[in-house]
Coordinates of C-alpha atoms and ligand atoms in Angstrom, one line a residue:
X288 CA -26.3 125.6 36.1
X289 CA -24.3 126.4 33.0
X290 CA -20.9 128.4 33.8
X291 CA -21.0 131.9 33.0
X292 CA -19.0 132.6 30.0
X293 CA -17.0 135.9 31.4
X294 CA -16.2 134.4 34.6
X295 CA -15.1 131.1 32.9
X296 CA -12.8 133.2 30.8
X297 CA -11.4 135.4 33.6
X298 CA -10.6 132.5 35.7
X299 CA -8.8 130.7 32.9
X300 CA -7.0 133.7 31.8
X301 CA -5.7 134.0 35.2
X302 CA -4.3 130.2 35.0
X303 CA -3.0 130.8 31.7
X304 CA -1.0 133.9 32.9
X305 CA 0.4 132.1 35.7
X306 CA 1.5 129.0 33.8
X307 CA 2.9 131.3 31.1
X308 CA 5.1 133.0 33.8
X309 CA 6.5 129.3 34.8
X310 CA 7.2 128.4 31.1
X311 CA 8.9 131.8 30.2
X312 CA 12.6 132.2 30.9
X313 CA 13.4 135.0 33.3
X314 CA 15.4 138.3 32.1
X315 CA 18.8 137.6 33.6
X316 CA 21.9 136.2 31.8
X317 CA 23.8 137.0 28.7
X318 CA 20.9 136.9 26.4
X319 CA 18.7 139.1 28.7
X320 CA 17.4 141.4 26.2
X321 CA 16.2 138.6 24.2
X322 CA 14.4 137.2 27.0
X323 CA 13.1 140.6 28.0
X324 CA 11.7 141.0 24.5
X325 CA 9.9 137.8 24.6
X326 CA 8.5 138.7 28.1
X327 CA 7.6 142.2 26.8
X328 CA 5.2 140.7 24.1
X329 CA 3.9 137.9 25.8
X330 CA 3.0 139.6 29.0
X331 CA 1.2 142.5 27.3
X332 CA -2.5 142.1 28.0
X333 CA -3.8 139.8 25.2
X334 CA -7.2 137.9 25.5
X335 CA -5.5 134.7 25.7
X336 CA -8.3 133.2 23.6
X337 CA -6.5 130.4 21.9
X338 CA -5.5 128.7 25.4
X339 CA -8.6 129.4 26.9
X340 CA -10.4 127.4 23.8
X341 CA -7.7 124.7 24.4
X342 CA -8.9 124.3 28.2
X343 CA -12.5 124.5 27.3
X344 CA -12.1 121.8 24.5
X345 CA -10.1 119.7 26.9
X346 CA -12.9 120.0 29.6
X347 CA -16.0 119.4 27.3
X348 CA -14.1 116.1 26.4
X349 CA -14.4 115.1 30.1
X350 CA -10.9 116.0 31.4
X351 CA -10.0 118.3 34.3
X352 CA -6.4 119.4 35.7
X353 CA -3.0 120.9 34.6
X354 CA -2.2 118.4 31.8
X355 CA -3.6 120.8 29.1
X356 CA -1.4 123.7 30.3
X357 CA 1.8 123.2 28.2
X358 CA -0.1 122.6 24.9
X359 CA -2.6 125.5 25.7
X360 CA 0.6 127.8 26.5
X361 CA 2.0 126.7 23.2
X362 CA -0.7 128.1 21.0
X363 CA -0.2 131.5 22.9
X364 CA 3.4 131.5 22.3
X365 CA 3.1 130.7 18.7
X366 CA 0.1 133.2 18.5
X367 CA 2.6 135.9 20.2
X368 CA 5.4 135.2 17.9
X369 CA 3.1 135.7 14.8
X370 CA 1.9 139.0 16.0
X371 CA 5.6 140.2 16.7
X372 CA 6.5 138.9 13.0
X373 CA 3.4 140.6 11.4
X374 CA 4.1 143.9 13.0
X375 CA 7.7 144.1 11.5
X376 CA 8.2 146.7 8.9
X377 CA 8.7 144.1 6.2
X378 CA 5.1 142.8 7.0
X379 CA 2.5 145.3 8.4
X380 CA 5.0 147.7 9.8
X381 CA 3.0 148.6 12.9
X382 CA 3.7 151.0 15.7
X383 CA 1.2 149.8 18.2
X384 CA 0.2 146.3 19.6
X385 CA -2.3 145.8 22.5
X386 CA -1.8 149.5 23.3
X387 CA 1.9 149.6 23.5
X388 CA 4.7 149.9 21.1
X389 CA 5.3 146.8 19.1
X390 CA 8.2 144.7 19.9
X391 CA 10.6 145.8 17.2
X392 CA 9.8 149.6 18.3
X393 CA 10.5 148.7 21.8
X394 CA 13.5 146.9 21.1
X395 CA 14.8 146.5 17.5
X396 CA 14.0 144.9 14.3
X397 CA 16.5 142.2 14.8
X398 CA 15.6 141.5 18.3
X399 CA 11.8 141.3 17.4
X400 CA 12.9 138.6 14.9
X401 CA 14.6 136.7 17.3
X402 CA 12.2 136.9 20.2
X403 CA 9.3 135.8 17.6
X404 CA 11.8 132.9 16.8
X405 CA 12.5 132.1 20.2
X406 CA 8.8 131.9 21.2
X407 CA 8.2 129.5 18.3
X408 CA 10.8 127.3 19.3
X409 CA 9.8 127.6 23.1
X410 CA 6.4 126.5 22.2
X411 CA 7.6 123.3 21.0
X412 CA 10.3 122.6 23.8
X413 CA 7.3 122.9 26.4
X414 CA 5.0 120.5 24.6
X415 CA 7.9 117.9 24.0
X416 CA 8.7 118.5 27.5
X417 CA 5.3 117.7 28.9
X418 CA 5.7 114.6 31.2
X419 CA 2.0 115.1 32.2
X420 CA 0.5 113.6 28.7
X421 CA 1.1 110.2 27.3
X422 CA 4.0 110.5 24.5
X423 CA 1.3 109.6 21.7
X424 CA -0.7 112.8 22.5
X425 CA 2.3 114.8 22.7
X426 CA 3.3 113.5 19.1
X427 CA -0.1 114.2 18.0
X428 CA -0.2 117.9 19.5
X429 CA 3.2 118.7 18.0
X430 CA 2.1 117.5 14.4
X431 CA -1.2 119.6 14.8
X432 CA 0.6 122.8 15.9
X433 CA 3.4 122.5 13.2
X434 CA 0.7 121.8 10.6
X435 CA -1.7 124.4 11.3
X436 CA 1.0 127.1 11.8
X437 CA 3.1 126.1 8.9
X438 CA 3.2 126.4 5.1
X439 CA -0.2 124.8 4.6
X440 CA -1.6 126.9 7.6
X441 CA -1.0 130.2 8.9
X442 CA 2.2 130.9 7.1
X443 CA 0.6 129.6 3.7
X444 CA -2.3 132.2 4.4
X445 CA -0.1 135.0 5.4
X446 CA 1.9 134.5 2.1
X447 CA -1.3 134.4 0.0
X448 CA -2.6 137.4 1.9
X449 CA 0.7 139.6 0.8
X450 CA 0.6 138.0 -2.8
X451 CA -3.3 139.1 -3.1
X452 CA -2.8 142.8 -1.9
X453 CA -4.5 145.2 -4.4
X454 CA -6.0 142.3 -6.3
X455 CA -9.5 142.3 -7.4
X456 CA -12.0 141.0 -4.7
X457 CA -12.5 137.4 -4.7
X458 CA -14.7 135.0 -2.1
X459 CA -12.7 132.0 -2.8
X460 CA -9.4 133.8 -2.4
X461 CA -10.4 135.6 0.9
X462 CA -11.8 132.1 2.5
X463 CA -8.3 130.5 1.7
X464 CA -6.5 133.4 3.2
X465 CA -8.7 133.8 6.4
X466 CA -9.0 129.9 6.9
X467 CA -5.3 129.5 6.7
X468 CA -4.0 132.7 8.3
X469 CA -6.4 132.9 11.2
X470 CA -8.5 129.9 11.2
X471 CA -6.3 127.1 11.2
X472 CA -4.5 128.2 14.2
X473 CA -7.7 128.8 16.1
X474 CA -8.7 125.5 15.1
X475 CA -5.8 123.7 16.3
X476 CA -6.0 125.4 19.6
X477 CA -9.3 123.8 20.1
X478 CA -8.0 120.6 18.7
X479 CA -4.9 120.3 20.7
X480 CA -6.9 120.6 24.0
X481 CA -9.1 117.9 22.9
X482 CA -6.1 115.5 21.7
X483 CA -4.5 116.1 25.2
X484 CA -7.8 114.9 26.9
X485 CA -7.6 112.0 24.7
X486 CA -10.8 112.9 22.6
X487 CA -12.5 110.2 20.5
X488 CA -12.5 110.8 16.8
X489 CA -16.6 111.6 17.0
X490 CA -15.5 114.3 19.7
X491 CA -12.5 115.6 17.5
X492 CA -14.8 116.0 14.6
X493 CA -17.3 118.1 16.4
X494 CA -14.7 120.2 17.9
X495 CA -13.0 120.5 14.5
X496 CA -16.2 121.9 12.9
X497 CA -16.7 124.3 15.8
X498 CA -13.0 125.6 15.5
X499 CA -13.0 126.1 11.8
X500 CA -16.2 127.9 11.9
X501 CA -15.2 130.2 14.9
X502 CA -11.6 130.6 13.3
X503 CA -13.3 132.1 10.2
X504 CA -15.8 134.3 12.1
X505 CA -13.0 135.4 14.4
X506 CA -11.1 136.9 11.2
X507 CA -14.3 138.5 9.6
X508 CA -15.1 140.2 12.9
X509 CA -11.4 141.3 12.9
X510 CA -12.0 142.7 9.3
X511 CA -15.1 144.5 10.5
X512 CA -13.3 146.0 13.6
X513 CA -10.6 147.2 11.4
X514 CA -13.4 149.2 9.5
X515 CA -15.6 150.3 12.6
X516 CA -13.4 149.7 15.6
X517 CA -11.4 152.6 17.3
X518 CA -7.8 152.5 17.7
X519 CA -8.1 153.2 21.5
X520 CA -10.3 150.0 21.8
X521 CA -8.3 147.9 19.5
X522 CA -4.8 148.9 20.9
X523 CA -3.5 149.3 17.4
X524 CA -4.1 151.2 14.4
X525 CA -7.4 150.8 12.4
X526 CA -8.4 151.0 8.8
X527 CA -5.0 150.0 7.6
X528 CA -6.4 147.0 5.5
X529 CA -8.5 149.0 3.2
X530 CA -5.6 151.6 2.8
X531 CA -3.2 148.7 1.8
X532 CA -5.8 147.2 -0.5
X533 CA -6.0 144.0 1.5
X534 CA -8.5 141.3 0.5
X535 CA -10.9 141.4 3.6
X536 CA -14.6 140.3 3.9
X537 CA -16.2 143.5 4.3
X538 CA -14.2 144.8 0.9
X539 CA -15.6 141.6 -1.0
X540 CA -19.4 141.4 0.2
X541 CA -19.8 144.7 2.0
X542 CA -20.0 145.3 5.8
X543 CA -23.4 144.2 6.1
X544 CA -23.1 140.7 4.5
X545 CA -19.8 140.3 6.5
X546 CA -21.5 140.8 9.8
X547 CA -24.4 138.3 8.9
X548 CA -21.7 135.8 7.7
X549 CA -19.6 136.0 10.7
X550 CA -23.2 135.6 12.9
X551 CA -24.2 132.6 10.6
X552 CA -20.7 131.0 11.1
X553 CA -21.0 131.4 15.0
X554 CA -24.4 129.6 15.1
X555 CA -22.9 126.7 12.9
X556 CA -20.2 126.5 15.1
X557 CA -22.5 126.4 17.9
X558 CA -24.6 123.8 16.2
X559 CA -21.6 121.4 15.8
X560 CA -21.7 121.1 19.5
X561 CA -25.6 120.3 19.9
X562 CA -24.7 116.7 21.1
X563 CA -23.2 118.0 24.5
X564 CA -26.3 119.9 25.5
X565 CA -25.5 122.3 28.6
X566 CA -21.9 121.0 28.6
X567 CA -21.1 123.3 25.5
X568 CA -22.4 126.5 27.2
X569 CA -18.5 127.9 27.7
X570 CA -17.8 127.0 23.8
X571 CA -21.1 128.7 23.0
X572 CA -20.4 131.6 24.8
X573 CA -16.9 131.9 23.2
X574 CA -18.4 131.7 19.8
X575 CA -20.5 134.5 20.6
X576 CA -17.9 136.6 22.4
X577 CA -15.6 136.1 19.0
X578 CA -18.3 137.7 16.7
X579 CA -19.5 140.5 19.2
X580 CA -16.2 141.7 20.8
X581 CA -14.8 145.3 20.7
X582 CA -11.3 144.5 20.4
Ligands
GRG1510 C1 3.8 136.7 10.0 C2 4.5 134.6 11.3 C3 3.6 135.7 10.7 C4 2.2 135.3 10.6 C5 1.3 136.2 9.9 C6 -1.5 135.3 12.0 C7 -0.7 136.2 11.2 C8 0.0 135.7 10.2 C9 -0.3 137.3 11.8 C10 -0.8 137.8 13.1 C11 -1.7 139.1 12.9 C12 -2.9 139.0 12.3 C13 -3.3 140.0 11.5 C14 -3.6 138.0 12.8 C15 -4.9 137.8 12.2 C16 -5.7 137.3 13.5 C17 -5.7 138.2 14.5 C18 -6.6 139.4 14.3 C19 -5.1 138.3 15.6 C20 -5.5 139.0 16.8 O1 -5.7 138.2 17.7 P1 -6.5 138.3 19.0 O2 -7.5 139.2 18.8 O3 -5.4 139.4 19.9 O4 -6.6 137.1 19.7 P2 -4.8 139.2 21.4 O5 -4.1 140.6 21.4 O6 -6.0 139.3 22.2 O7 -4.0 138.2 21.8

């Protein structure tokens, strides 16, 4: 019987929370304010979508067990760092994240910068220190995470996003921004799970196609939620993208076409996994979750 997506996500979320607890330093010692700030942002109720995707990719390739946990948690640490820095006054200047004061509001700007940096570096430390995986897989995972989140991935997308604020709508620009800023880290989460499992190139190809499509769908859904969602459900301010003249999918093609495009991408993502039959039920369910979520 296919596993229910919701129970799978809840079970893996708990496993990820416990593993993050083991990987994160405690809040004692001389630098306790720093570790407190790191813990504050990591343990603030995120969906843990990226590590869950990594685990699901690891499992679809036929592996089970804890060897995926360090790379999976690394994706969440990098994600949390990006949220902390994105909320800073020099970026989006947000007061609320996941329904709580943002890291710099709770602590201060300097500590938020340092906490983000510390989470980014910790991500690589836990992957490199992973003795459960063969060294060649560790090397590939480090390269994957660095590439997808670096200048030609998330950071390049963010830089383009800032540079294009207030410019005329342009579908090519928006797909570049979304594909790099959000799509690349999400696709990398899927890929590191597959790499940890020693995936053959055909599996990696299928899962990459899935990851890239859900990555783009995720950001379109997020753009739509920014227009139609509520601040209480989202746990952060909404409507800011339009106010700032951000280049979003609904701003370029309209809300209706954007919603259709997100569903179409989810369908294409699911189709990339046809070869796995019922084994793909969890990843199929996650693709649907990504476009139908309320936060
Ligand atoms: C400033 C380092 C830096 C990067 C900027 C990825 C990014 C680029 C910034 C993070 C904020 C942002 C607008 C990301 C786009 C993707 C997105 C909507 C993230 C929220 O992800 P969820 O919904 O959040 O998975 P939770 O709270 O569930 O973890």
